[in-house]
Each structure stands twice: as structure tokens, then as C-alpha cells.
Amino acid sequence: MIVMKFGGTSVQDGSAMRRVVEIVEREKHRHPVVVVSAIAGATNGLLAMGQTALSGDTRAAEEVLSQLVSRHRWILFDLALSKSTEREVADVVARYAEELGNFTRGVVLLRELTPRIQDAMVSYGERLSVQLLTAAAQVRGLDAISVDAREIMRTDSRFGKARPDTEALAVRCRETIAPVLDAGKIPIIEGFVGSTDKGEPTTLGRGGSDYAAALLGAALGAEEIQIWTDVDGMLTADHRLVPEGKKIRELSFAEAAELAYFGARVLHPATIEPAVSRDIPVRILNSRRPSASGTTIASRARKTGVAVKSIAAKKGITVIDVKSLRMLMAHGFLRSMFELFDRHEVPVDLVSTSEVSVSLTVDSDEKISAIVEDLSQFSEVTVEKKCAIVCLVGEEIRSTPRIAARSLSALGDINVRMISQGASEMNLSFVVREEDADEAVKRLHREFFTGIDRPEVFEEVDTEMVP
Ligand code: ADP
Ligand code: ASP
Ligand code: MG
């Protein structure tokens, strides 16, 4: 069997949904499990609705809700279902709208929006798109059935960023999804959404439908995990910055994981781990150009002789410089420092050290003041917010000389705050000021990709199709 995940833009309107159904139909013989995101903009809309309700603005919150419901109704009518199916789905949409209205009024009344309530509200985005896509598939004659992700994706109760229980997931997949597949049906299930053991809805973090797809793929032992989106695959850089960027035909799991982690939004950073655990290839494909070959991510990519495969950038980075108070770095200093980050549950991205000081980066400034206070007990701390990591990725960076020298000279007058080459030596990262990040990506892309004519490694992108 295979897993096919469709992102928000791939189901954003009636014609997009019809295209998805055609794509699924073509893969019918491979026993697909379909994972779907909320329609484009719905998750943002639901979050905005919660926030406006929290501010007490009932009318604005109800306006957001009514727009969201209208968009779904519009798609529903556009699908040209039979009258009875249309009524059935319209009833479900109306029920969900009413429930969301109740949540909204509750938030306004209580002036409280806990992560738990927010997850319950946000989960309706995916629940709505599953209803619509299932109907769209059925009207095309596919034997599709919606499966409630809350019954399958058991998670802990870290609302907003819940962690899956993979063992429970495997059991539920065997009990619930496998029989559906055995009966020749196509299950359609929400990405992003799960539930706690008490049945409270949870979400896996923004962009988490990719992760859900990979988790389901691993639990079911899929032959392939397909991530269908609005671009041809993993590109040499985000096309909004570098329109001339090319599509990469193949990446290793390690390369894709680095790119996803350092900002290539096309793939949620956690997607690769479940795929690696069962050695399942992941393909990124364009739902508006289904015949394009996409990017294939597998355990090992062929040697290409090309050092840099892609450039990613992650903004919103904070650099923390920590200087040991005892001048020379004392024994135990690093341990106490990292233990502290661990205690605050803040992951550190890059680290570079000298004899007396350590510079490191974190990607949120949420807990910075508490961390700084603790660090100040035994060190001198300075913090610089609004930085960005710009990162070159490629397995062959390690065997290619002069990459760092070429990068620094290409960056020219852009001030580089920190440089780091990971132990795997397939990523070379530069920390720059956030406002310089876009220009840094452009300059590095020019340096490493101009004039490269390697059609077996990089493929031209049809610029007409780029969103
Ligand atoms: P979906 O809704 O299908 O999950 P996303 O918006 O999450 O889609 O991801 C696709 C987007 O990722 C692209 O439209 C593009 O703007 C962005 N992106 C950033 N970096 C890259 C990259 N290196 N390659 C491809 N897309 C990228
Ligand atoms: N709908 C969710 C989001 O917008 C999950 C996803 O699209 O992957 O973050
Ligand atoms: Mg996404």
C-alpha cells in the first residue's frame, strides 16, 4: 500500500479536489491511504477566529467563521454531488459550523483560550476537508470512506505540538485501517489531527500533516509516502526568493531532514524520521502537475559530483553568547549550560565555541528570559534576536574543497555572525541578520547554481506552474 498526502493548496477549491481524486484514482491499484490537510488558509482562519474571540470581538470572530463555512459550502456545491449526498455533507458542515460557533461564544464569555480548546477548534479544518474530499471521491465512483484521525492518531496531551504514540498508532492501524484496505476501500483521513487517551483532539504542530502521513506510512509498512503539494518537489531554494531555482530529482533522507529542519517548508521537519525507521521512500509531488516526476527521498542518494544540492533559510533565530565567568572554560561548564537548555525544553540548533565562550542559536524567543536568568548564575550572557540561519545542504559538501571560501566570498558585505559545519559535514550554516537572509540565499544560489547544467540531478521548473 502507499500513503498519499495532499496539502492545503491541493484541496483549496472544487477543481483542486477533482484533480486530487484523479490522482488517487490513478494509484488505486496500489491501495492508497489518503491523508488530507485543511483547505488552504483554513487553519490560519481558525486560529484567527480563536484570537478574535479571545479579544472579545464576537462579531469579527463570527465573520471569520462565516467566511470559512461559506468557502466549504462553495466547494461542496461545486463538486456536483447527488442531491442526497450533498444534503448529507451539508448537514455535517452545518453541524461543525454550529459547534465552532459554540466554541467561539465560549471563548468570548470566558475570555480564555487554552491550547486544548484551540486544538479542538483547529481540528475542524481537517475534519471539514476530509468530508468534502470523501464525497468528491465517491462521486467519481471511488470506494472511499472517511476515517476519523482522532480514533487512530493517539498522542500525548501537549496541545498544539502533540507527540504521537507510535505503538498505539500501529495497533489502531491494524485494527481500523487495514480492514478498510483489505475490503478494497480507500480510507481518507485527517492529517495534523490526533487525540489524547481521553479523546480530546490534539494537533501535531503547524505543517504537521506531512508528519501524520509519514507516521501512518511507517505504521502500515507503506511502500511509498507521497507528499502532494503546490511545487514540483524540493527546489534548490524557495522559489519565492529564487524564481530560477531548479527541482532536485533525488535526495538522501539525511539531506531532506536537514533541509526541512533549516526552513524548507515543503516538508515538515519530523516527516523523515518515521520514513527512515522503516526505510520507506518519500516523494514530493505537484498536484497541479501530476505527471512531473517530483523529488524522491530515499536512504541513499546516488553520487552526483555536485556538492551543494539546496539552500534553506530559517528566520526568527536568536543567538545567545555565553561567556564563562571564570575566564577559561571551566570543567563542567558546558554540561551545566546544556542541562539548562534541556530543563527548559529548548532545542539548540547551532553551536560554536572558543576557549572562553560559546555561541548558540535557538529558534524561539519564548523562554529566552528565563534561560538568560539561569545562565547568568554562572556566566555572562548576551542575546541577539532577529537573526537567521542560512544553510547549504549536500552529502558531497564534505568531499568538495573551497565550499566555505566560496560561500564567504559570495556573501561579500553581508555580516556573518556565526559559521557552523555539522559533524555530518553535509550542512554548512551561516548565521546572519534576519534582514540579510533573503539576499544571502540569492547570493549563495547564484554562486553555487549558475551555469550548472546537470539535468540528471536538477530539473528545470515550469515557471508558469510556480505559485
Ligand atoms: P502544503 O500546503 O502542500 O503542505 P506548504 O505550503 O506547507 O504546502 O509547502 C510548500 C511550499 O514550501 C512551497 O510553495 C514553497 O513556497 C515552500 N518552500 C520553501 N522552501 C522550499 C524548497 N526548497 N523547495 C520547495 N518548496 C519550498
Ligand atoms: N493544516 C495544518 C496547518 O496549516 C497542517 C498542514 O497543513 O500540514 O498547519
Ligand atoms: Mg505543508
XYZ file of C-alpha atoms and ligand atoms in Angstrom:
504
model
C 0.000 0.000 0.000
C 1.017 3.638 -0.282
C 0.221 6.844 1.614
C -0.799 9.920 -0.396
C -0.877 13.219 1.495
C -2.464 16.310 -0.039
C -1.657 19.751 1.383
C -3.976 22.747 1.745
C -3.474 24.224 -1.717
C -4.064 20.806 -3.289
C -7.631 20.837 -1.924
C -8.283 24.574 -1.899
C -11.320 24.534 -4.200
C -13.595 22.257 -6.201
C -11.288 21.854 -9.183
C -8.303 21.183 -6.931
C -10.318 18.464 -5.164
C -11.275 16.924 -8.507
C -7.615 16.853 -9.523
C -6.787 15.085 -6.256
C -9.455 12.479 -6.936
C -7.987 11.828 -10.388
C -4.527 11.442 -8.908
C -5.831 8.988 -6.308
C -7.754 7.070 -8.945
C -4.593 6.582 -10.964
C -2.904 5.000 -7.931
C -5.928 2.922 -6.943
C -4.189 -0.366 -7.688
C -1.506 0.482 -5.099
C -4.051 0.572 -2.231
C -3.681 4.208 -1.182
C -4.398 5.655 2.238
C -5.208 9.322 1.628
C -4.159 11.925 4.207
C -5.522 15.421 3.814
C -4.861 18.897 5.221
C -7.398 21.626 5.861
C -8.143 23.694 2.743
C -5.600 26.476 2.176
C -5.989 29.230 4.757
C -8.448 27.330 6.965
C -6.017 26.623 9.794
C -4.924 30.269 9.856
C -8.601 31.275 9.775
C -9.481 29.043 12.715
C -6.542 30.343 14.728
C -7.539 33.927 13.928
C -11.105 33.137 14.931
C -9.926 31.942 18.336
C -7.778 35.028 18.849
C -10.536 37.481 17.893
C -12.933 35.652 20.192
C -10.356 35.910 22.962
C -10.174 39.661 22.431
C -13.935 39.756 22.970
C -14.813 40.744 19.407
C -17.735 38.385 18.823
C -18.757 39.946 15.560
C -15.276 39.687 13.985
C -14.936 36.066 15.143
C -18.318 35.158 13.707
C -17.390 36.871 10.462
C -14.253 34.691 10.148
C -16.347 31.618 10.873
C -18.986 32.534 8.362
C -16.369 33.072 5.627
C -14.791 29.738 6.408
C -18.103 27.932 6.283
C -19.029 29.677 3.011
C -15.807 28.510 1.402
C -16.569 24.910 2.326
C -20.176 25.214 1.137
C -18.973 26.703 -2.114
C -16.654 23.728 -2.687
C -19.459 21.361 -1.736
C -21.818 22.799 -4.372
C -19.020 22.872 -6.921
C -18.485 19.127 -6.509
C -21.814 18.387 -8.230
C -22.788 15.547 -5.908
C -26.109 13.774 -5.952
C -28.768 15.766 -4.087
C -28.906 13.291 -1.220
C -25.118 13.160 -0.722
C -24.929 16.926 -0.987
C -27.547 17.250 1.735
C -25.751 14.749 3.969
C -22.430 16.585 3.694
C -24.143 19.979 4.029
C -25.656 18.730 7.291
C -22.240 17.745 8.606
C -20.823 21.144 7.599
C -23.743 22.863 9.349
C -23.177 20.794 12.484
C -19.465 21.616 12.537
C -20.294 25.300 11.988
C -22.641 25.230 14.938
C -20.071 23.519 17.157
C -17.434 26.068 16.138
C -19.918 28.853 16.898
C -20.401 27.407 20.373
C -16.659 27.256 20.957
C -16.332 30.857 19.797
C -19.041 32.100 22.140
C -17.477 30.125 24.984
C -14.109 31.778 24.374
C -15.730 35.219 24.244
C -17.596 34.572 27.501
C -14.697 33.134 29.417
C -12.012 35.279 27.782
C -9.872 32.208 27.868
C -8.417 30.196 25.032
C -6.421 27.270 26.343
C -4.211 25.244 23.962
C -6.699 22.406 24.499
C -9.659 24.454 23.272
C -7.581 25.888 20.446
C -6.721 22.372 19.218
C -10.372 21.341 19.405
C -11.268 24.352 17.241
C -8.403 23.988 14.771
C -9.146 20.275 14.221
C -12.324 21.229 12.344
C -10.223 22.422 9.391
C -9.028 18.927 8.564
C -12.327 17.343 9.583
C -14.160 19.513 7.059
C -11.755 18.830 4.196
C -11.965 15.063 4.815
C -15.760 15.212 4.487
C -15.550 17.115 1.213
C -12.774 15.031 -0.324
C -14.508 11.763 0.563
C -17.663 12.949 -1.171
C -15.629 14.149 -4.173
C -14.003 10.718 -4.443
C -17.309 8.871 -4.093
C -18.974 10.903 -6.815
C -16.157 9.800 -9.151
C -17.049 6.202 -8.312
C -14.171 5.552 -5.923
C -14.979 3.389 -2.943
C -13.691 5.975 -0.462
C -14.518 6.167 3.215
C -13.546 8.772 5.767
C -11.644 7.578 8.802
C -11.532 9.760 11.910
C -7.892 10.557 12.756
C -8.895 11.061 16.384
C -9.615 7.340 16.543
C -6.213 6.455 15.060
C -3.567 9.015 15.958
C -3.161 8.650 19.714
C -0.948 11.406 21.130
C 0.143 12.831 24.460
C -1.575 15.962 25.722
C 0.903 18.614 24.612
C -1.823 20.512 22.814
C -0.558 22.376 19.772
C 2.511 20.188 19.421
C 1.336 16.758 20.479
C 3.646 13.781 20.265
C 2.326 10.595 18.727
C 2.227 7.249 20.467
C 3.577 5.119 17.639
C 2.749 1.807 19.290
C -0.892 2.721 19.813
C -0.939 4.048 16.252
C 0.340 0.741 14.873
C -2.352 -1.191 16.762
C -5.118 1.127 15.570
C -3.866 0.999 12.002
C -4.017 -2.789 12.113
C -7.470 -2.757 13.694
C -9.077 0.057 11.743
C -7.256 0.950 8.533
C -6.000 -2.469 7.424
C -9.537 -3.962 7.242
C -10.690 -0.972 5.153
C -7.807 -1.561 2.737
C -8.474 -5.316 2.713
C -12.062 -4.592 1.724
C -10.710 -2.699 -1.315
C -11.785 0.676 0.022
C -9.788 3.918 0.061
C -9.525 5.430 3.561
C -9.380 9.237 3.691
C -8.061 10.563 6.966
C -7.188 13.929 8.507
C -3.535 14.863 8.745
C -2.335 17.085 11.599
C -5.065 15.892 13.997
C -4.936 13.300 16.754
C -6.399 12.790 20.187
C -5.338 12.068 23.745
C -6.308 8.879 25.560
C -9.274 10.837 26.907
C -10.421 11.550 23.368
C -9.556 15.258 23.430
C -8.489 16.489 19.975
C -4.817 17.410 19.596
C -2.683 18.745 16.741
C 0.837 17.809 15.714
C 2.179 21.348 15.128
C 1.928 23.609 12.071
C 2.520 21.794 8.811
C 2.051 18.519 10.686
C 0.039 16.686 8.032
C 3.288 15.597 6.354
C 4.351 14.103 9.662
C 0.983 12.356 10.091
C 1.367 10.846 6.615
C 4.832 9.556 7.429
C 3.660 8.124 10.757
C 0.796 6.303 9.056
C 3.153 5.085 6.333
C 5.533 3.660 8.917
C 2.718 2.108 10.979
C 1.249 0.416 7.915
C 4.584 -0.514 6.333
C 3.830 1.506 3.197
C 5.782 1.009 0.018
C 5.950 4.771 -0.544
C 4.870 8.027 1.125
C 3.754 10.663 -1.365
C 3.587 14.319 -0.309
C 1.482 16.180 -2.868
C 1.886 19.956 -2.774
C 1.975 23.096 -4.934
C 5.560 22.877 -6.220
C 7.366 20.308 -8.372
C 9.404 18.950 -5.485
C 12.262 20.067 -3.284
C 13.784 23.029 -5.084
C 17.340 24.361 -4.927
C 15.863 27.281 -2.916
C 12.432 28.636 -2.086
C 11.097 29.828 -5.461
C 9.601 32.959 -3.928
C 13.192 34.111 -3.382
C 14.908 32.404 -6.269
C 12.458 32.010 -9.161
C 15.160 30.424 -11.343
C 15.694 27.645 -8.756
C 15.567 24.080 -10.043
C 13.955 20.914 -8.793
C 16.229 18.305 -7.238
C 15.498 14.809 -8.543
C 16.865 12.816 -5.602
C 17.823 13.483 -2.028
C 19.005 11.251 0.775
C 16.930 11.055 3.952
C 19.713 12.919 5.746
C 19.768 15.758 3.202
C 15.990 16.130 3.214
C 15.887 16.122 7.021
C 18.473 18.926 7.172
C 16.617 20.993 4.576
C 13.282 20.544 6.301
C 14.783 21.391 9.669
C 16.503 24.514 8.362
C 13.448 26.021 6.743
C 12.393 24.273 3.502
C 8.707 24.420 4.408
C 7.671 21.975 1.712
C 8.401 19.163 4.190
C 7.612 19.182 7.918
C 10.907 18.536 9.762
C 9.594 15.440 11.540
C 8.491 13.703 8.335
C 11.737 11.917 7.613
C 12.154 10.113 10.924
C 9.244 7.638 10.555
C 10.245 7.057 6.925
C 13.817 6.255 7.961
C 12.605 3.901 10.679
C 11.110 1.573 8.051
C 13.195 2.685 5.083
C 10.205 3.955 3.117
C 10.914 6.320 0.204
C 9.213 9.709 0.358
C 8.230 11.511 -2.838
C 7.322 15.179 -3.110
C 4.943 15.755 -5.999
C 2.979 18.612 -7.561
C -0.791 18.101 -7.538
C -1.170 20.684 -10.318
C 1.363 18.876 -12.471
C 0.865 15.228 -11.554
C 2.896 13.938 -14.481
C 6.083 15.664 -13.257
C 8.479 13.250 -11.586
C 8.870 15.115 -8.272
C 11.685 14.616 -5.797
C 12.460 11.173 -4.458
C 13.915 10.934 -0.977
C 15.456 7.614 -0.020
C 18.071 6.174 2.283
C 20.896 6.890 -0.085
C 21.115 9.307 -2.982
C 23.372 8.478 -5.920
C 26.752 10.189 -6.079
C 26.439 13.179 -8.338
C 29.660 15.148 -8.049
C 27.501 18.136 -7.083
C 28.385 19.466 -3.642
C 25.517 21.810 -2.819
C 22.060 20.436 -3.583
C 19.892 23.093 -1.979
C 19.890 26.210 0.192
C 17.438 26.719 3.037
C 16.910 29.575 5.446
C 15.261 29.801 8.815
C 14.355 33.162 10.277
C 13.353 34.073 13.837
C 16.631 32.798 15.247
C 18.141 34.070 18.491
C 21.887 33.903 19.064
C 22.993 33.516 22.673
C 26.628 34.178 23.583
C 27.652 32.624 26.860
C 30.959 33.511 28.469
C 32.266 31.562 31.424
C 32.704 33.847 34.410
C 35.958 32.133 35.261
C 37.582 33.338 32.053
C 38.885 29.941 30.968
C 36.162 27.478 30.299
C 35.882 25.571 33.483
C 35.275 21.873 33.767
C 31.549 21.143 33.854
C 30.629 24.475 32.249
C 29.264 23.019 29.017
C 27.348 20.362 30.901
C 25.602 22.867 33.155
C 24.832 25.041 30.173
C 23.252 22.316 28.057
C 21.416 20.846 31.022
C 19.790 24.196 31.439
C 18.505 24.231 27.855
C 17.306 20.707 28.370
C 15.437 21.683 31.517
C 13.660 24.471 29.656
C 12.962 22.056 26.789
C 14.513 24.417 24.271
C 16.448 22.725 21.468
C 19.749 24.254 20.395
C 20.361 24.404 16.634
C 23.949 25.531 16.099
C 26.862 25.739 18.490
C 30.309 27.218 18.122
C 32.881 27.563 20.849
C 36.115 29.300 21.677
C 38.157 28.826 24.790
C 36.134 31.226 26.892
C 32.800 31.488 25.216
C 30.084 29.555 23.469
C 27.672 30.897 20.868
C 24.498 29.011 20.189
C 21.245 29.511 18.397
C 17.663 28.712 19.323
C 14.645 29.138 17.132
C 12.176 30.663 19.530
C 12.462 33.542 21.939
C 9.624 32.254 24.089
C 11.731 31.114 27.037
C 14.764 33.296 26.452
C 14.402 35.493 29.517
C 14.124 32.517 31.872
C 17.139 30.874 30.204
C 19.207 34.054 30.386
C 18.369 34.444 34.051
C 19.537 30.898 34.789
C 22.665 31.199 32.636
C 23.600 34.440 34.387
C 24.142 32.449 37.607
C 27.423 31.159 36.226
C 28.179 33.115 33.063
C 27.973 36.396 31.227
C 25.235 36.292 28.628
C 24.392 38.408 25.603
C 21.419 37.830 23.354
C 20.844 38.888 19.768
C 17.363 38.371 18.376
C 16.164 38.670 14.760
C 18.858 36.523 13.209
C 18.580 33.846 10.517
C 20.356 30.622 9.662
C 21.214 30.206 6.001
C 22.247 26.707 5.258
C 23.873 24.861 2.344
C 22.966 21.174 2.186
C 24.522 18.312 0.234
C 26.165 14.983 1.123
C 29.116 15.805 -1.112
C 29.946 19.071 0.620
C 32.308 17.067 2.800
C 34.390 15.869 -0.127
C 34.445 19.141 -2.039
C 37.102 21.727 -1.243
C 36.545 25.501 -1.115
C 32.820 25.498 -0.316
C 33.307 27.689 2.764
C 35.673 30.057 0.972
C 33.329 30.409 -1.995
C 30.359 30.986 0.320
C 32.071 33.733 2.291
C 33.229 35.489 -0.803
C 29.735 35.228 -2.342
C 28.202 36.632 0.832
C 30.511 39.639 0.363
C 29.497 42.526 2.598
C 26.790 40.555 4.439
C 27.949 40.291 8.016
C 28.270 36.656 9.140
C 27.637 36.272 12.848
C 28.439 32.566 13.184
C 29.566 29.689 10.973
C 28.943 26.042 11.653
C 29.608 22.832 9.809
C 27.690 19.920 11.267
C 29.505 16.735 12.241
C 27.885 15.036 9.267
C 29.623 17.671 7.121
C 26.723 17.848 4.755
C 25.490 21.147 6.003
C 27.328 24.410 6.144
C 25.411 27.057 8.042
C 25.831 30.794 8.366
C 24.055 32.981 10.865
C 23.237 36.432 9.507
C 20.911 39.265 10.487
C 17.328 38.425 9.608
C 17.067 41.318 7.158
C 20.090 39.991 5.225
C 18.786 36.419 4.946
C 16.943 36.724 1.617
C 19.870 38.426 -0.045
C 22.242 35.809 1.406
C 20.175 32.990 -0.129
C 20.155 34.752 -3.505
C 23.911 35.351 -3.494
C 24.718 31.797 -2.444
C 22.313 30.402 -5.028
C 23.995 32.483 -7.723
C 27.399 31.213 -6.607
C 26.556 27.521 -6.499
C 23.903 27.066 -9.161
C 24.572 29.475 -12.020
C 25.675 27.638 -15.112
C 25.235 24.185 -13.581
C 23.959 22.017 -16.374
C 23.252 18.657 -14.803
C 19.780 17.595 -15.973
C 20.169 14.203 -14.295
C 20.490 15.963 -10.924
C 18.437 19.159 -11.283
C 15.405 19.665 -13.451
C 14.042 22.957 -14.778
C 10.763 24.016 -13.187
C 7.884 25.141 -15.332
C 7.722 28.739 -14.105
C 4.115 29.079 -15.224
C 3.203 26.472 -12.659
C 5.054 28.052 -9.769
C 2.565 29.536 -7.282
P 1.290 22.174 1.642
O 0.139 23.052 1.967
O 1.085 21.361 0.408
O 1.757 21.363 2.807
P 3.390 24.077 2.114
O 2.973 25.481 1.881
O 3.484 23.585 3.500
O 2.462 23.143 1.228
O 4.803 23.822 1.406
C 5.019 24.152 0.062
C 5.767 25.464 -0.023
O 7.065 25.333 0.557
C 6.092 25.946 -1.425
O 5.011 26.595 -2.040
C 7.273 26.875 -1.192
O 6.852 28.205 -1.073
C 7.839 26.436 0.158
N 9.255 26.081 0.085
C 10.227 26.606 0.860
N 11.427 26.109 0.536
C 11.240 25.244 -0.473
C 12.101 24.395 -1.238
N 13.416 24.338 -1.033
N 11.547 23.625 -2.202
C 10.217 23.659 -2.423
N 9.359 24.443 -1.740
C 9.844 25.221 -0.766
N -3.474 22.455 8.304
C -2.288 22.398 9.120
C -1.504 23.689 9.001
O -1.868 24.563 8.229
C -1.462 21.194 8.857
C -0.861 21.083 7.468
O -1.317 21.740 6.537
O 0.082 20.300 7.319
O -0.536 23.856 9.688
Mg 2.925 21.806 4.493
